[in-house]
Coordinates of C-alpha atoms in Angstrom, one line a residue:
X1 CA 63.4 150.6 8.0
X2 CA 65.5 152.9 10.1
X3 CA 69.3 151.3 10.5
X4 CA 71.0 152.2 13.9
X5 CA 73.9 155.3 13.1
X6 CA 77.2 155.4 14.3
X7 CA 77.8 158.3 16.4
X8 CA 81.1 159.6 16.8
X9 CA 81.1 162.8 18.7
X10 CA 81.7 161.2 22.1
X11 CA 84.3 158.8 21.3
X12 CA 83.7 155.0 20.4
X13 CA 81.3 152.9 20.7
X14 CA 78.4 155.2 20.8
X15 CA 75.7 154.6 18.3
X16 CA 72.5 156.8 17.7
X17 CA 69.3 155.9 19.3
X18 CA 67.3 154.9 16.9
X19 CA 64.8 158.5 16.0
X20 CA 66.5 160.9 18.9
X21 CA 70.1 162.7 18.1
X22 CA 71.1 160.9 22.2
X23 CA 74.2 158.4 21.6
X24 CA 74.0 155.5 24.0
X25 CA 77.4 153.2 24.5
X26 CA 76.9 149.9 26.3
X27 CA 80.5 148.3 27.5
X28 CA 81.1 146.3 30.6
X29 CA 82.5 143.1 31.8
X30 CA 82.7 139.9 32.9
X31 CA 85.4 139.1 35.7
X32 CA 86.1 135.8 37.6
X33 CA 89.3 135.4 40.1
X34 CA 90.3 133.1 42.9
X35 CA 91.1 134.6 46.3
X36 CA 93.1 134.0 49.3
X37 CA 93.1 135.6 53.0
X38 CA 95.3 134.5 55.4
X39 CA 94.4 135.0 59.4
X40 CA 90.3 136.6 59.4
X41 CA 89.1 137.8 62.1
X42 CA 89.2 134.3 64.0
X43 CA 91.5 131.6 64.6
X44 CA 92.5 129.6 61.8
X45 CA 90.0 131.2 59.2
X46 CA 92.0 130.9 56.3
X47 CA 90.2 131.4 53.2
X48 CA 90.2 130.4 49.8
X49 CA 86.9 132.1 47.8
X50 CA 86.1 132.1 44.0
X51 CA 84.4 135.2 43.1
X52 CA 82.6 135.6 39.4
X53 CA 80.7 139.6 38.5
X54 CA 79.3 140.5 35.2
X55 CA 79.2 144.3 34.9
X56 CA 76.8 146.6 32.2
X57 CA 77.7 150.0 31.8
X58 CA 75.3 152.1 29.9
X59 CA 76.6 156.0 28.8
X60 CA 74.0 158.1 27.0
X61 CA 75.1 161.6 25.8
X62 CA 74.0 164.5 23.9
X63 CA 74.2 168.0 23.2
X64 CA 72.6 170.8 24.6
X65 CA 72.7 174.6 25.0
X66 CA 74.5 174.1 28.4
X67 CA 76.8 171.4 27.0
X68 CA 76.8 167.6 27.0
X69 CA 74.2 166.2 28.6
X70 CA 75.2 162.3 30.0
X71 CA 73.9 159.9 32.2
X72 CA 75.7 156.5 33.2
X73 CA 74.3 153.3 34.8
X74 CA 76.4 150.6 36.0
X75 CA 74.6 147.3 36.9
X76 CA 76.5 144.6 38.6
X77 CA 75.8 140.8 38.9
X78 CA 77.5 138.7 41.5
X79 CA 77.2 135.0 42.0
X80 CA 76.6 135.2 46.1
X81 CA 75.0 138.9 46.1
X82 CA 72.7 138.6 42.8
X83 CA 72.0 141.9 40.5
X84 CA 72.2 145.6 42.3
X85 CA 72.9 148.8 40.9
X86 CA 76.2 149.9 41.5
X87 CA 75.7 153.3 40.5
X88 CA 73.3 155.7 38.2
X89 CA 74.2 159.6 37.9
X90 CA 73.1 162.6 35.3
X91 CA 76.0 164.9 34.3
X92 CA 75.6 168.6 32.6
X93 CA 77.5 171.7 32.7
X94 CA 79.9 170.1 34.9
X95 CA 77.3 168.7 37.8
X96 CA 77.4 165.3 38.8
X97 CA 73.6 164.3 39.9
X98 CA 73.0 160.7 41.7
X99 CA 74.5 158.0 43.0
X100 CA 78.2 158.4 41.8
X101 CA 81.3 157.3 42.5
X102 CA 83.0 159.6 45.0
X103 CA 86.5 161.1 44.3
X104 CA 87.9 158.8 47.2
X105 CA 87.1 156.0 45.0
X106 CA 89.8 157.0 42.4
X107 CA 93.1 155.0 43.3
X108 CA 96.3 154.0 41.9
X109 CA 97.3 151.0 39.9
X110 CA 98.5 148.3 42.6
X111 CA 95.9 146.1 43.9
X112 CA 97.7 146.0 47.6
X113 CA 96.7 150.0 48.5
X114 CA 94.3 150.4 50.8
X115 CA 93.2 154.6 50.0
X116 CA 89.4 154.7 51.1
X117 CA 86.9 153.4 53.4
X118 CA 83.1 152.2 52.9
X119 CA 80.8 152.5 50.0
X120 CA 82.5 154.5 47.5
X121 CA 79.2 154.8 45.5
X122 CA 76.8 157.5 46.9
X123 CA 74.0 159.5 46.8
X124 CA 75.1 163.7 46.1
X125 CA 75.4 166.3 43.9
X126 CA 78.8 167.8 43.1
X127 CA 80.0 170.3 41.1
X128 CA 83.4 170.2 39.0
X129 CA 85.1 172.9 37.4
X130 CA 87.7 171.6 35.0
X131 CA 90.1 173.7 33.5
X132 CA 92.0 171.0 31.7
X133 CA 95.3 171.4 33.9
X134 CA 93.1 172.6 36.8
X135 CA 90.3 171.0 38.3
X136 CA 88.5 172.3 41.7
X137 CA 84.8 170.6 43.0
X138 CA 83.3 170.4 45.9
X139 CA 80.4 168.6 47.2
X140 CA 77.8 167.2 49.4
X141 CA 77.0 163.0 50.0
X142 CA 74.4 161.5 51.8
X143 CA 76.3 158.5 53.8
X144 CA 74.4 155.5 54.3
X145 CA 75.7 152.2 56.0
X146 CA 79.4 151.7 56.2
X147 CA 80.1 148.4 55.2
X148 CA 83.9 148.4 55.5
X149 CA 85.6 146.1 57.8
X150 CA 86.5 148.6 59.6
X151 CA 83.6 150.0 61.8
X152 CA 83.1 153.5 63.4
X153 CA 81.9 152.8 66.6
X154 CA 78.6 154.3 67.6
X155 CA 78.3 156.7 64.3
X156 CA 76.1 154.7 62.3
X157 CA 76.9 157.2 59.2
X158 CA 73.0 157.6 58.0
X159 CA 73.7 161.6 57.7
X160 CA 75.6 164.1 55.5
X161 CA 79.1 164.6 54.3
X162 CA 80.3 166.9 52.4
X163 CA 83.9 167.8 50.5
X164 CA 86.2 169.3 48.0
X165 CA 88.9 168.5 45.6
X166 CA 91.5 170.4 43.8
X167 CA 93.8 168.6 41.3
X168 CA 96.4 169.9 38.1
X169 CA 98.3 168.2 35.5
X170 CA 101.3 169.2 34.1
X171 CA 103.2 167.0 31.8
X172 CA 103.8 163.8 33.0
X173 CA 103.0 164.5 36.8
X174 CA 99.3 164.6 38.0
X175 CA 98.1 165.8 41.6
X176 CA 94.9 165.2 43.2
X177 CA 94.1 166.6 46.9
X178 CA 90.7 165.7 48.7
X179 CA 88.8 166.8 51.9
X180 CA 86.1 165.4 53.5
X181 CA 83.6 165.7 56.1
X182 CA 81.3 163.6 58.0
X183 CA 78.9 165.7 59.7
X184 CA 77.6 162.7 61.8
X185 CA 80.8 161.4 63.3
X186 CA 82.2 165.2 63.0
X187 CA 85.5 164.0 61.6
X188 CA 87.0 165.0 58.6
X189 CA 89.6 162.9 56.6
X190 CA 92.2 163.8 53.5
X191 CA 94.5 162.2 50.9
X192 CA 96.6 163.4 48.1
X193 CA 97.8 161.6 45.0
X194 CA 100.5 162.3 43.0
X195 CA 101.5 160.1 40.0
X196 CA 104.5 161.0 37.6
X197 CA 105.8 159.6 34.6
X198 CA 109.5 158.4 35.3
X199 CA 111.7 156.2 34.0
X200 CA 110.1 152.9 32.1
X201 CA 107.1 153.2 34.2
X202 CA 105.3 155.9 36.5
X203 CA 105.5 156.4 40.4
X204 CA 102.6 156.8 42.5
X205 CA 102.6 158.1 46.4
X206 CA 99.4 158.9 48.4
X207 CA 98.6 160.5 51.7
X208 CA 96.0 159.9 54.3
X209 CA 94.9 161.8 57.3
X210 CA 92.1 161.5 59.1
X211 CA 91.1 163.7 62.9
X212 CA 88.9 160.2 63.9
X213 CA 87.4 157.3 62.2
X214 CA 84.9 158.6 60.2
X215 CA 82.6 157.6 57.2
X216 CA 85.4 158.4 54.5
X217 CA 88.5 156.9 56.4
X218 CA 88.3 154.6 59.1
X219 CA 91.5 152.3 58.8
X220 CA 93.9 154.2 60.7
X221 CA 95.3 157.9 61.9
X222 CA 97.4 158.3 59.1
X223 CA 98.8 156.1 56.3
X224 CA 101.4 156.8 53.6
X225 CA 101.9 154.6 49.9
X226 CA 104.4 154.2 47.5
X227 CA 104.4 152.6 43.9
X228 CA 105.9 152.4 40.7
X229 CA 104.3 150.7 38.0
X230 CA 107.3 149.4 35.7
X231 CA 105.8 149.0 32.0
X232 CA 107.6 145.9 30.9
X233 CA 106.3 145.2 27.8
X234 CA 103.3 146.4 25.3
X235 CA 101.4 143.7 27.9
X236 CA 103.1 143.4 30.7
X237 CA 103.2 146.0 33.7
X238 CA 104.4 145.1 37.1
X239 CA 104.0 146.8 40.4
X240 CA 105.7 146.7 43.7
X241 CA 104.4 149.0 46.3
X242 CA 104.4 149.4 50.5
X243 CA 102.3 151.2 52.7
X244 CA 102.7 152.3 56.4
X245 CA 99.7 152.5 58.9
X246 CA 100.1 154.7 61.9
X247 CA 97.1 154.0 64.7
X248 CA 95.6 151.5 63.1
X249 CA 91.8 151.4 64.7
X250 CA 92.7 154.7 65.6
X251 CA 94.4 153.3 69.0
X252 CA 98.3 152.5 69.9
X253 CA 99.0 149.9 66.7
X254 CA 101.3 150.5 63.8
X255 CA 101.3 148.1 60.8
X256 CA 103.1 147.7 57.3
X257 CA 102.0 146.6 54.0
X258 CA 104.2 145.0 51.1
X259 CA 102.6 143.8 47.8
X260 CA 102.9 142.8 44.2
X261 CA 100.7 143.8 41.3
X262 CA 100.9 141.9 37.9
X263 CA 98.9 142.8 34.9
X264 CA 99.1 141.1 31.5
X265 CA 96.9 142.0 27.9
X266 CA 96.5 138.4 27.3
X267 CA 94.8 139.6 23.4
X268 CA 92.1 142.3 22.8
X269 CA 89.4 142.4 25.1
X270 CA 90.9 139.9 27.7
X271 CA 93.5 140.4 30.3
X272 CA 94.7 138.7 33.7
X273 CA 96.1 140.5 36.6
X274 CA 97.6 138.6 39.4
X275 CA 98.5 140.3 43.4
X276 CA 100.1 138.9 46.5
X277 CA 100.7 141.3 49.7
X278 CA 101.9 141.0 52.8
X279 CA 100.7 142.6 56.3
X280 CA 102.6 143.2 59.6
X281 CA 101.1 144.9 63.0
X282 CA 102.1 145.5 66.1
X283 CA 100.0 143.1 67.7
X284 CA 96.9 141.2 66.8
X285 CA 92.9 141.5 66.6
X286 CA 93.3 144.7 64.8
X287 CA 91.0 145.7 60.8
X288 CA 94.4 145.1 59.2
X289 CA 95.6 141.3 59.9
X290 CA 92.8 140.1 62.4
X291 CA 93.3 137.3 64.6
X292 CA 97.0 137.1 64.1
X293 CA 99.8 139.8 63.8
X294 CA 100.5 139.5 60.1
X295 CA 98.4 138.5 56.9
X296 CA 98.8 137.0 53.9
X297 CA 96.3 138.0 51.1
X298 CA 95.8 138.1 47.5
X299 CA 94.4 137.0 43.8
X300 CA 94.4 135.4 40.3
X301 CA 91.9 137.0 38.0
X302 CA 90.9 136.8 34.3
X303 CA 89.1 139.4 32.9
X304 CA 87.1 139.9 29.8
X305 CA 86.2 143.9 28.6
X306 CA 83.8 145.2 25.7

């Protein structure tokens, strides 16, 4: 009888496949949370939605001449929208070869930021040099169906984006800068990060700019976000944060965002995070508060990871 081997040369949680020298990690989790949305996109549309996913990550690495090989494949299973693959990609030598997640679907820690557009999921191959304090990439997507709220017009996005990053570290502060173009729409969009370590907890401020709706940004001209996520305790972390919208819909309306992110490590493996924000516009029937002028939105969730 051959027992299953701890592997250890990729972290925790990987274990040998039985009679191969590949590691394979499965982790995931099961998430259920209560929402609220003020004002949709019709009169008195208030809504009140419970919303349960189960999530299965499998991670299989090994070594090779070129370096690690790994491959990931994240399954979801949602209560209205059943089981779909969220994502499947191979990595090696610092290729990413799939459907991955994008760089625009990296964000910061409050819940009320809105810092991307559409499926952030996609078909593409990208390449990522990382020289530990240095990263660049570039890359090239195949855009399929924007499903956002927001819609681009008569650019149905079935084509070809492509796009770059460059990012550093150094000590506390991280910056991340990305570009991207959508060759059907022939629009480009960008947004920086920066996070820094200061005080008690760490500040976060992001940047979007967009030349027209497009597949990658679609919400508004320009936007601008601040945060700072205050560590209160070993388990407790609270973040206010505010965001300014300028052409929202890409026309003459301005909006504002305030909101409130609460996060608690209830015990190992289980944790509940709680958010509450609040949206003014110039005027009404725009992506941001629909029907009305101003929204109210947020959510109580429980979350168990393994």
């Amino acid at each position: 009888m051959e027992y299953v081997r701890v592997c250890d040369a990729f972290g925790t949680g990987y274990f040998y496949i039985p009679g191969t020298e590949t590691c394979l990690k499965i982790s995931g989790y099961v998430r259920t949370q209560l929402e609220y949305k003020e004002n949709g996109f019709s009169d008195d549309s208030t809504d009140l939605n419970a919303f349960t996913r189960g999530q299965l990550v499998f991670e299989a690495k090994n070594d090779t001449e070129y370096g690690a090989l790994s491959s990931a494949i994240v399954i979801n299973a949602e209560q209205d929208d059943g089981v779909y693959l969220d994502a499947a990609w191979i990595s090696i030598a610092g290729f990413d070869v799939g459907n991955y997640y994008t760089w625009w679907d990296a964000d910061l820690n409050g819940e009320a930021d809105v810092l991307s557009s559409n499926d952030t999921s996609l078909n593409g191959i990208r390449y990522t040099y990382d020289g530990g304090t240095f990263q660049v990439g570039v890359a090239v997507e195949e855009l399929e169906g924007a499903t956002a709220l927001f819609g681009t017009g008569d650019n149905g996005n079935d084509d070809i984006g492509a796009g770059g990053l460059i990012g550093f570290s150094l000590g506390g502060v991280k910056a991340t800068v990305i570009g991207s173009y959508d060759f059907n729409a022939e629009e480009a969009a960008f947004r920086a990060i920066v996070t820094a370590d200061i005080g008690p907890g760490t500040l976060g401020i992001a940047g979007i700019y967009a030349t027209d709706a497009n597949y990658y940004w679609d919400v508004s001209e320009w936007s601008a976000y601040a945060e700072y996520k205050i560590q209160a305790t070993d388990k407790l972390f609270i973040t206010p944060s505010a965001q300014y919208f300028g052409d929202v819909d890409f026309v003459n309306v301005d909006a504002w965002r305030v909101g409130l992110t609460a996060g608690y490590q209830i015990t190992e493996g289980l944790r509940s995070l709680a958010t509450v924000s609040y949206t003014d516009a110039d005027e009404a029937g725009n992506g941001l508060t629909g029907a009305s002028d101003s929204q109210w939105r947020g959510f109580v969730r429980l979350q168990r990871d393994f």
